[in-house]
Structures are given as structure tokens and as C-alpha cells.
Short mmCIF file of C-alpha atoms (C1' of nucleotides) in Angstrom, two decimals:
data_model
loop_
_atom_site.label_atom_id
_atom_site.label_comp_id
_atom_site.label_asym_id
_atom_site.label_seq_id
_atom_site.Cartn_x
_atom_site.Cartn_y
_atom_site.Cartn_z
CA MET M 1 -0.29 -0.16 0.00
CA PRO M 2 1.45 3.41 -0.93
CA GLU M 3 1.61 5.79 1.77
CA GLY M 4 2.65 9.52 1.42
CA ARG M 5 4.15 11.59 4.04
CA THR M 6 2.01 12.25 7.05
CA GLY M 7 4.12 15.11 8.36
CA GLN M 8 3.70 18.69 8.16
CA GLY M 9 5.90 21.62 6.72
CA TYR M 10 5.80 20.66 3.12
CA GLY M 11 4.47 23.39 1.01
CA SER M 12 3.78 22.78 -2.74
CA GLU M 13 7.59 24.21 -3.37
CA SER M 14 8.69 20.55 -2.32
CA LEU M 15 8.97 18.26 -5.63
CA LEU M 16 9.04 14.91 -4.47
CA PHE M 17 7.03 14.83 -0.96
CA LEU M 18 3.46 15.21 -1.46
CA THR M 19 1.56 14.66 1.73
CA ASP M 20 -1.43 12.47 1.89
CA GLU M 21 -3.20 15.73 3.25
CA GLN M 22 -2.01 17.56 0.18
CA LEU M 23 -3.44 15.07 -2.10
CA ARG M 24 -6.86 14.43 -0.06
CA GLN M 25 -7.44 18.26 -0.41
CA GLY M 26 -7.00 18.03 -4.13
CA ILE M 27 -9.43 15.26 -4.54
CA GLU M 28 -12.10 16.67 -2.28
CA ALA M 29 -11.61 20.00 -4.22
CA MET M 30 -12.17 18.04 -7.47
CA PHE M 31 -15.21 16.61 -5.86
CA PHE M 32 -16.92 20.01 -4.81
CA ALA M 33 -15.75 21.79 -7.95
CA TYR M 34 -17.25 19.54 -10.35
CA ARG M 35 -20.71 20.15 -8.73
CA GLY M 36 -20.18 23.93 -9.13
CA PHE M 37 -19.00 23.24 -12.60
CA THR M 38 -22.08 21.56 -13.70
CA ALA M 39 -24.43 23.46 -11.58
CA ASP M 40 -25.54 26.21 -13.86
CA PRO M 41 -26.20 23.93 -16.67
CA ASP M 42 -27.81 21.42 -14.91
CA ARG M 43 -30.49 24.19 -13.77
CA ILE M 44 -31.19 25.40 -17.34
CA LEU M 45 -31.41 21.48 -18.53
CA ALA M 46 -33.57 20.58 -15.62
CA GLU M 47 -36.13 22.99 -16.99
CA MET M 48 -36.52 21.36 -20.18
CA SER M 49 -36.19 17.96 -19.02
CA TYR M 50 -32.91 17.11 -20.58
CA GLY M 51 -29.87 16.20 -18.89
CA ARG M 52 -25.96 16.05 -18.73
CA ALA M 53 -25.79 13.67 -21.47
CA HIS M 54 -27.69 15.77 -23.75
CA HIS M 55 -25.49 18.71 -22.90
CA ARG M 56 -22.24 17.10 -23.58
CA ALA M 57 -23.68 15.85 -27.07
CA ILE M 58 -24.60 19.24 -27.87
CA HIS M 59 -21.15 20.71 -26.66
CA PHE M 60 -19.16 18.35 -28.73
CA ILE M 61 -21.45 18.36 -32.12
CA ASN M 62 -21.18 22.16 -31.92
CA ARG M 63 -17.45 21.95 -31.40
CA SER M 64 -16.93 19.61 -34.53
CA PRO M 65 -19.80 20.14 -36.80
CA GLY M 66 -20.61 17.15 -39.05
CA THR M 67 -18.65 14.53 -36.75
CA THR M 68 -20.02 11.00 -36.90
CA VAL M 69 -21.67 9.29 -34.26
CA ASN M 70 -18.54 6.93 -33.65
CA ASN M 71 -16.31 9.86 -33.42
CA LEU M 72 -18.78 11.38 -30.58
CA LEU M 73 -18.72 8.04 -28.92
CA SER M 74 -14.86 7.98 -28.66
CA ILE M 75 -15.01 11.33 -27.07
CA LEU M 76 -17.66 10.61 -24.59
CA GLY M 77 -16.62 7.50 -23.46
CA VAL M 78 -20.12 5.82 -23.43
CA THR M 79 -21.87 3.12 -25.31
CA LYS M 80 -23.56 3.82 -28.57
CA GLN M 81 -26.79 2.79 -27.27
CA SER M 82 -26.65 5.30 -24.42
CA LEU M 83 -25.54 7.99 -27.00
CA ASN M 84 -28.26 7.03 -29.61
CA ARG M 85 -31.23 7.47 -27.05
CA VAL M 86 -29.90 10.93 -26.33
CA LEU M 87 -29.55 11.97 -29.96
CA ARG M 88 -32.91 10.56 -30.82
CA THR M 89 -34.54 12.98 -28.52
CA LEU M 90 -32.09 15.81 -29.44
CA ILE M 91 -33.14 15.05 -33.23
CA GLY M 92 -36.81 14.44 -32.52
CA ASP M 93 -37.02 17.75 -30.76
CA GLY M 94 -35.38 19.40 -33.70
CA LEU M 95 -31.89 20.36 -32.17
CA VAL M 96 -29.78 18.42 -34.10
CA ILE M 97 -29.88 17.12 -37.75
CA SER M 98 -28.19 13.75 -38.68
CA LYS M 99 -27.17 13.44 -42.57
CA VAL M 100 -26.29 10.34 -43.87
CA GLY M 101 -22.52 10.06 -45.02
CA GLU M 102 -22.07 10.55 -48.95
CA LEU M 103 -18.97 8.79 -48.96
CA ASP M 104 -19.95 6.07 -46.44
CA LYS M 105 -23.59 5.70 -46.02
CA ARG M 106 -23.10 3.89 -42.91
CA GLU M 107 -22.10 6.86 -41.10
CA ARG M 108 -24.09 9.69 -39.76
CA HIS M 109 -23.06 12.93 -39.53
CA LEU M 110 -24.45 15.47 -36.80
CA TYR M 111 -25.11 19.16 -36.88
CA LEU M 112 -26.85 21.66 -34.51
CA THR M 113 -30.00 23.36 -36.08
CA ASP M 114 -30.47 27.00 -35.06
CA GLN M 115 -32.60 26.05 -32.04
CA GLY M 116 -29.89 23.60 -31.07
CA ALA M 117 -27.21 26.39 -31.39
CA ALA M 118 -29.23 28.55 -29.44
CA LEU M 119 -29.62 26.01 -26.48
CA GLU M 120 -25.83 25.40 -26.72
CA ALA M 121 -25.24 29.14 -26.65
CA THR M 122 -27.30 29.43 -23.40
CA LEU M 123 -25.75 26.45 -21.67
CA SER M 124 -22.05 27.60 -22.76
CA ASP M 125 -22.56 31.17 -21.51
CA ALA M 126 -23.51 30.02 -18.19
CA GLN M 127 -20.69 27.60 -17.79
CA ARG M 128 -18.29 30.16 -19.40
CA ALA M 129 -19.24 32.80 -17.12
CA ARG M 130 -18.43 30.50 -13.95
CA MET M 131 -15.29 29.59 -15.44
CA ARG M 132 -14.42 33.15 -16.09
CA ALA M 133 -15.26 34.20 -12.40
CA ALA M 134 -13.21 31.25 -11.08
CA TYR M 135 -10.10 32.42 -13.16
CA LYS M 136 -10.77 35.72 -11.96
CA ASP M 137 -10.71 34.94 -8.46
CA ALA M 138 -7.81 32.40 -8.45
CA GLY M 139 -5.91 35.08 -10.42
CA PRO M 140 -4.39 34.89 -13.94
CA GLU M 141 -1.30 33.05 -12.87
CA ALA M 142 -3.44 30.00 -11.47
CA VAL M 143 -4.78 29.11 -14.84
CA GLN M 144 -1.88 27.46 -16.35
CA GLY M 145 -1.58 25.37 -13.31
CA PHE M 146 -5.24 24.65 -13.37
CA LYS M 147 -4.99 23.25 -16.75
CA LYS M 148 -1.65 21.40 -16.54
CA VAL M 149 -2.68 19.19 -13.35
CA LEU M 150 -6.03 18.52 -14.89
CA GLU M 151 -4.26 17.43 -18.59
CA ALA M 152 -2.02 15.33 -16.21
CA MET M 153 -4.99 13.61 -14.72
CA MET M 154 -6.45 12.33 -17.82
CA ASP M 155 -5.80 9.17 -19.13
CA ALA M 156 -4.23 8.79 -22.25
CA ASP M 157 -7.02 8.27 -24.83
CA MET M 158 -8.59 11.52 -22.97
CA ARG M 159 -5.51 13.42 -23.45
CA ARG M 160 -5.44 12.64 -27.00
CA ALA M 161 -8.90 13.53 -27.61
CA TYR M 162 -8.55 16.80 -25.56
CA ALA M 163 -5.71 17.84 -27.27
CA LYS M 164 -7.43 17.14 -30.81
CA LEU M 165 -10.14 19.54 -29.94
CA ARG M 166 -7.50 22.22 -29.45
CA ASP M 167 -6.72 22.26 -32.98
CA MET H 1 -25.22 37.16 -23.66
CA PRO H 2 -21.80 37.38 -22.18
CA GLU H 3 -19.25 37.38 -24.91
CA GLY H 4 -15.43 36.94 -24.19
CA ARG H 5 -13.07 38.26 -26.53
CA THR H 6 -12.49 35.93 -29.59
CA GLY H 7 -9.30 37.38 -30.89
CA GLN H 8 -5.82 35.69 -30.27
CA GLY H 9 -2.70 36.91 -28.68
CA TYR H 10 -3.79 36.91 -25.20
CA GLY H 11 -2.09 34.74 -22.72
CA SER H 12 -2.91 33.94 -19.15
CA GLU H 13 -0.69 36.86 -18.06
CA SER H 14 -3.62 39.18 -19.30
CA LEU H 15 -5.66 39.67 -15.92
CA LEU H 16 -9.01 41.23 -17.63
CA PHE H 17 -9.45 39.57 -21.19
CA LEU H 18 -10.06 35.79 -20.97
CA THR H 19 -10.65 34.64 -24.61
CA ASP H 20 -13.93 32.14 -25.21
CA GLU H 21 -11.24 29.87 -26.56
CA GLN H 22 -9.31 29.94 -23.21
CA LEU H 23 -12.51 29.43 -21.12
CA ARG H 24 -13.42 26.53 -23.28
CA GLN H 25 -10.19 24.70 -23.09
CA GLY H 26 -10.71 24.93 -19.24
CA ILE H 27 -14.42 23.15 -19.62
CA GLU H 28 -13.15 20.66 -21.76
CA ALA H 29 -10.34 19.94 -19.40
CA MET H 30 -12.63 19.71 -16.41
CA PHE H 31 -14.58 17.19 -18.28
CA PHE H 32 -12.13 14.58 -19.66
CA ALA H 33 -10.05 15.13 -16.40
CA TYR H 34 -13.00 13.92 -14.05
CA ARG H 35 -13.46 10.75 -16.20
CA GLY H 36 -9.66 10.37 -15.02
CA PHE H 37 -10.45 11.33 -11.38
CA THR H 38 -13.16 8.73 -10.98
CA ALA H 39 -11.52 6.03 -13.40
CA ASP H 40 -9.62 3.91 -10.95
CA PRO H 41 -12.14 3.69 -7.94
CA ASP H 42 -14.81 3.20 -10.49
CA ARG H 43 -13.21 -0.05 -11.69
CA ILE H 44 -12.66 -1.24 -8.06
CA LEU H 45 -15.96 -0.38 -7.11
CA ALA H 46 -17.65 -2.20 -10.27
CA GLU H 47 -16.13 -5.69 -9.11
CA MET H 48 -17.91 -5.44 -6.00
CA SER H 49 -21.28 -3.96 -7.51
CA TYR H 50 -20.75 -0.82 -5.63
CA GLY H 51 -21.07 2.61 -7.78
CA ARG H 52 -19.65 6.16 -7.01
CA ALA H 53 -22.06 6.98 -4.26
CA HIS H 54 -20.85 4.20 -2.04
CA HIS H 55 -17.31 5.70 -2.43
CA ARG H 56 -18.38 9.33 -1.64
CA ALA H 57 -20.30 7.71 1.62
CA ILE H 58 -17.31 5.72 2.76
CA HIS H 59 -14.94 8.65 1.91
CA PHE H 60 -16.56 11.26 4.08
CA ILE H 61 -17.15 9.01 6.70
CA ASN H 62 -13.92 8.06 7.10
CA ARG H 63 -12.81 11.70 6.95
CA SER H 64 -15.43 12.56 9.73
CA PRO H 65 -15.99 9.43 11.93
CA GLY H 66 -19.07 9.80 14.03
CA THR H 67 -20.65 12.10 11.41
CA THR H 68 -24.45 12.03 11.32
CA VAL H 69 -26.71 11.31 8.57
CA ASN H 70 -27.91 14.83 8.37
CA ASN H 71 -24.04 16.09 8.15
CA LEU H 72 -23.53 13.82 5.39
CA LEU H 73 -26.44 14.66 3.56
CA SER H 74 -25.27 18.28 3.38
CA ILE H 75 -21.94 17.38 2.10
CA LEU H 76 -23.09 15.06 -0.55
CA GLY H 77 -26.04 17.12 -1.60
CA VAL H 78 -28.21 14.24 -2.19
CA THR H 79 -31.76 13.44 -0.97
CA LYS H 80 -32.01 11.61 1.92
CA GLN H 81 -33.65 8.79 0.52
CA SER H 82 -30.95 8.43 -2.08
CA LEU H 83 -28.37 8.25 0.36
CA ASN H 84 -30.20 5.81 2.53
CA ARG H 85 -30.24 3.52 -0.06
CA VAL H 86 -26.48 3.50 -0.06
CA LEU H 87 -26.02 3.25 3.62
CA ARG H 88 -28.55 0.48 3.86
CA THR H 89 -26.39 -1.67 1.51
CA LEU H 90 -23.07 -0.57 3.39
CA ILE H 91 -24.36 -1.28 6.94
CA GLY H 92 -25.74 -4.60 5.73
CA ASP H 93 -22.58 -5.63 4.09
CA GLY H 94 -20.66 -4.88 7.35
CA LEU H 95 -18.61 -1.87 6.01
CA VAL H 96 -20.50 0.89 8.21
CA ILE H 97 -22.17 0.90 11.62
CA SER H 98 -24.73 3.39 12.71
CA LYS H 99 -24.71 4.27 16.20
CA VAL H 100 -27.66 6.04 18.04
CA GLY H 101 -26.63 9.15 19.55
CA GLU H 102 -26.00 9.46 23.29
CA LEU H 103 -26.62 13.14 23.79
CA ASP H 104 -29.45 13.21 21.04
CA LYS H 105 -31.08 9.76 20.51
CA ARG H 106 -32.55 10.74 17.46
CA GLU H 107 -29.35 11.21 15.56
CA ARG H 108 -27.49 8.20 14.01
CA HIS H 109 -23.58 8.33 14.22
CA LEU H 110 -21.80 6.67 11.32
CA TYR H 111 -18.39 4.76 11.51
CA LEU H 112 -16.36 2.39 9.16
CA THR H 113 -15.77 -0.91 10.39
CA ASP H 114 -12.40 -2.46 9.73
CA GLN H 115 -13.67 -3.93 6.67
CA GLY H 116 -15.06 -0.58 5.34
CA ALA H 117 -11.69 1.25 6.25
CA ALA H 118 -9.97 -1.47 4.24
CA LEU H 119 -12.20 -0.60 1.30
CA GLU H 120 -11.53 3.24 1.78
CA ALA H 121 -7.81 2.57 1.72
CA THR H 122 -7.97 0.72 -1.27
CA LEU H 123 -10.08 3.51 -3.01
CA SER H 124 -8.05 6.22 -1.61
CA ASP H 125 -4.79 4.90 -2.47
CA ALA H 126 -5.70 4.25 -6.20
CA GLN H 127 -7.00 7.88 -6.42
CA ARG H 128 -4.20 9.42 -4.23
CA ALA H 129 -1.79 7.81 -6.65
CA ARG H 130 -3.30 9.20 -9.51
CA MET H 131 -3.27 12.80 -7.75
CA ARG H 132 0.27 12.49 -7.16
CA ALA H 133 1.19 11.34 -10.30
CA ALA H 134 -0.45 14.28 -12.02
CA TYR H 135 1.12 16.93 -9.40
CA LYS H 136 4.44 15.26 -10.22
CA ASP H 137 3.74 15.77 -14.15
CA ALA H 138 2.23 19.21 -13.83
CA GLY H 139 5.22 20.31 -11.63
CA PRO H 140 4.72 21.49 -8.25
CA GLU H 141 4.22 25.22 -8.96
CA ALA H 142 0.84 24.10 -10.59
CA VAL H 143 -0.62 22.79 -7.62
CA GLN H 144 -1.71 26.14 -6.04
CA GLY H 145 -3.23 27.11 -9.15
CA PHE H 146 -4.84 24.00 -9.35
CA LYS H 147 -6.59 24.14 -6.13
CA LYS H 148 -7.29 27.91 -6.26
CA VAL H 149 -9.26 27.76 -9.46
CA LEU H 150 -11.31 24.58 -8.16
CA GLU H 151 -12.12 26.30 -4.89
CA ALA H 152 -13.23 29.62 -6.93
CA MET H 153 -15.50 27.27 -8.88
CA MET H 154 -17.40 25.83 -6.00
CA ASP H 155 -20.81 27.16 -4.89
CA ALA H 156 -20.48 29.17 -1.35
CA ASP H 157 -21.96 26.16 0.47
CA MET H 158 -19.39 23.63 -0.98
CA ARG H 159 -16.77 26.14 -0.68
CA ARG H 160 -17.81 26.35 3.24
CA ALA H 161 -17.94 22.31 3.21
CA TYR H 162 -14.90 22.03 1.66
CA ALA H 163 -12.99 24.47 4.26
CA LYS H 164 -14.57 23.01 7.11
CA LEU H 165 -13.31 19.51 6.37
CA ARG H 166 -9.78 21.05 6.02
CA ASP H 167 -9.65 21.93 9.87
"C1'" DG Z 1 -48.61 18.03 29.00
"C1'" DA Z 2 -49.97 19.10 24.64
"C1'" DG Z 3 -48.16 20.31 20.08
"C1'" DT Z 4 -44.51 21.24 17.20
"C1'" DT Z 5 -40.23 20.73 15.02
"C1'" DT Z 6 -36.27 17.87 14.00
"C1'" DA Z 7 -33.75 13.56 12.73
"C1'" DT Z 8 -33.95 9.68 10.49
"C1'" DG Z 9 -35.92 5.72 7.79
"C1'" DT Z 10 -39.08 3.51 4.67
"C1'" DC Z 11 -42.19 2.99 0.61
"C1'" DA Z 12 -44.00 3.83 -3.93
"C1'" DG Z 13 -43.24 5.95 -8.19
"C1'" DT Z 14 -40.74 8.67 -12.10
"C1'" DG Z 15 -36.59 9.95 -14.93
"C1'" DT Z 16 -31.94 10.08 -16.64
"C1'" DT Z 17 -27.95 7.70 -17.98
"C1'" DG Z 18 -25.41 3.82 -18.02
"C1'" DT Z 19 -25.35 -0.98 -19.33
"C1'" DT Z 20 -25.86 -5.77 -22.54
"C1'" DG Z 21 -28.08 -8.08 -26.31
"C1'" DA Z 22 -30.20 -8.74 -30.63
"C1'" DC Z 23 -30.36 -7.00 -35.16
"C1'" DA Z 24 -30.38 -4.34 -39.83
"C1'" DT Z 25 -27.83 -1.96 -43.07
"C1'" DT Z 26 -23.87 -0.82 -45.43
"C1'" DC Z 27 -19.00 -1.43 -46.99
"C1'" DC Z 28 -14.89 -4.01 -48.15
"C1'" DA Z 29 -11.88 -7.88 -49.01
"C1'" DA Z 30 -11.21 -12.84 -49.93
"C1'" DT B 1 -20.49 -12.79 -54.32
"C1'" DT B 2 -20.19 -14.43 -49.83
"C1'" DG B 3 -18.65 -13.50 -45.03
"C1'" DG B 4 -16.86 -10.29 -41.96
"C1'" DA B 5 -16.36 -5.52 -40.11
"C1'" DA B 6 -18.38 -1.25 -39.21
"C1'" DT B 7 -21.98 1.51 -38.19
"C1'" DG B 8 -26.19 2.74 -36.27
"C1'" DT B 9 -31.02 1.31 -33.92
"C1'" DC B 10 -34.39 -1.14 -30.69
"C1'" DA B 11 -35.73 -3.50 -26.41
"C1'" DA B 12 -34.90 -4.33 -21.84
"C1'" DC B 13 -32.32 -3.93 -17.54
"C1'" DA B 14 -29.57 -1.60 -13.56
"C1'" DA B 15 -27.85 1.95 -10.84
"C1'" DC B 16 -28.92 6.38 -8.72
"C1'" DA B 17 -30.69 10.40 -8.74
"C1'" DC B 18 -35.35 12.69 -7.75
"C1'" DT B 19 -40.70 13.71 -5.33
"C1'" DG B 20 -44.04 12.72 -2.21
"C1'" DA B 21 -46.46 10.70 1.61
"C1'" DC B 22 -45.94 8.77 5.68
"C1'" DA B 23 -44.17 6.78 10.35
"C1'" DT B 24 -41.45 6.83 14.33
"C1'" DA B 25 -38.88 8.72 18.03
"C1'" DA B 26 -36.71 12.18 20.47
"C1'" DA B 27 -36.35 17.13 21.43
"C1'" DC B 28 -38.09 21.51 22.33
"C1'" DT B 29 -41.52 25.16 23.16
"C1'" DC B 30 -45.32 27.28 25.28
#
DNA sequence: GAGTTTATGTCAGTGTTGTTGACATTCCAA
DNA sequence: TTGGAATGTCAACAACACTGACATAAACTC
């Protein structure tokens, strides 16, 4: 069983010795912060009986218009059946359209409709506002550290997906 | 509708102007990182047909032995019915014990059994290992920024709960 | 002491979101 | 051209959140 140092007196300037206490604080910060991170979109979505899964689909379709279902699948990390249920309601409600691929007719390319783009804007405005406030509160020098740790926390395949989206 | 700057050329050293692109990167980093954050415990829990809800309960009972149900409720931010379902299985499986309060007999004080503590150790060892690796990767100077932004992202009540746990 | 509030637990029902299994369609390669 | 791989859809089920209603016991108030 791995054990960190339990003593005191080590600040973040210590490279090698991270106390269990420091690590635990990071873990709990992550837990509470994620709740805040999703709180605003959750509120908006609840009013229209959508959930987080709808938000995620809308977000990444907006990021990569024309993406295929399979593509979206690998980004979201869920089963195709789970994604399909969400897409079905979004398509049914006229927020997303699905076009059969021209080269490969098995593929479906996904796009937001105007209505879908409007919801996306509402959701991401709320989430950006919170992120902007957090960045301001924490100070601009904190932003790089924040992103660095998060990126280091991802599994390799997520890091790839994350990096790909930055292009 | 709030709109960030869409131009380029502003690094994190710019205090006031955060581009939508910077904010979006933070949002997506948060999304992918949280998956990594929970991946290891999720794997362990799945083998014993427990879920994240069990992990959270075990974690915070370990942090504050003897905490009451109500206390736990406000930290976890779920309904009592939802928490009760989880606690019932944990108590039934002998991982948690519930003691009637001495001062106030309405209250139930929660403790981990040896078996519960063993599972908690397994789960938090895995999660700490990932956090330690992420901190090392990102560099020690990143840790403060990471925690600062996360804390700033919390709602006020979560920030209180988080701060309280640090005592 | 009667009535109210607090803390906890339970039952029933519902919704979102994940899962697996089965299946249809399309493409491609042997 | 036939069989397998890729892609997507439908159905059923499980986990875990929610609301609402109700029960019990203890504590508090007047």
C-alpha cells in the first residue's frame, strides 16, 4: 500500500514529497468543484427535461460540426446505445440533424440546428461565466497550473481527444 | 449574452481579457479530467457491484468518523432517500455501523468497520496515486493554481463544506 | 402535558443515463 | 459473391438521482 508523508511543513514547493493531506485536499476540491462546474447547465437543462448527457452531446457537436456518431462516441466514452437514446430525443426535438454520409452511407454526420445552437449558446454562456469568474478569483497565474494538473489527470486516450479538440 | 474576446494573442498573463477559447479549454479539460479522476475507484467498485455513491459515503465517513446522517447529507448534496439506499447496503454488508446518539438519540452516528476502512484505503490509495502522478507531471508550482481555481469554481455552500473539512 | 419541530427511515413511483443483447444496413475484401 | 467488419437502431435492464407521502422517536416550546 502506497503511503505519502503524513508529517507537516511541506508546501507545494517540495517537488518529491506530497503529503496524503495535500493529495486529499486536491481530491475533495475536485469533487466539490465539479458540482459547481455542472450546476448552472444542470439548472437550465432541468427546466426542459434534458440532462447532462444532452449537454455533452450538444457541446461536442457544436465543437465539431459534421462529426460522426462513432467519433462522438470515442470522445464521450459511453456506449453507442446510450448516446443514441440522447441523440434520438435531440433529433426528435429538432435540435440536431443527422445526415447520411455521402462517401460512407453507414455514417451519420451530426449538426446543430439553429434551435440547437441557441441552446448550446445558453448553456456554454452560463458555464463560461462561471469559469471566467473562477479564473478571475484565482488570479491569472493560477490558470496554467489548473490546466496542467487537469491534463495530467487524464487517461492517455482522453488526453489525445482533448489535444485534438484544441487544433 | 456575455461574450468573451474571440481574438488571439492573450496569454494567461492578461488579467481582464479571457478569451472564449481559453475558457472552453478549461471546460473541456474539466470534463475529461473528471473521468480520469474517477476511473480508478470506479473500476474497483464495479467488481463489488458498488458505485460512486458508495465511494462518496465511505470517503466522508472516513474523513469525519461519527458524523451524522444529516451532516453527510449536506456534504453530499443528495436527498436522504438516495443516501439511505446506499447506507443501507453498506451497513448490511458490514462496512459501516450506525450508532444511536448519546446526547441526541434521534441522531445516528456513522463509522467505518475494519472492513469498511480497508475498502476506503484501497479506493483512496488508487485515487491518491493518480493525483500524485498528476501533481508530479504538472510540476509543484501548478498545484496551488489548480486548487485555487477549483475552490473559486465552487458554490458558497460547497466552499464552506470544503473549508470545514480542512480543519 | 400538548403540540410542534427535528432527525431519521421507509415505501412507492418516476426520470436520466449507463449497461448488454439482438438485429439491420452498408461497406469491403477474399 | 459471400462473409466479416463497421455503423447505427431498438428493447430491456440496472444504478442512482428525484419527489411525495408517511411513520417513529426524540427534543423543544409554550
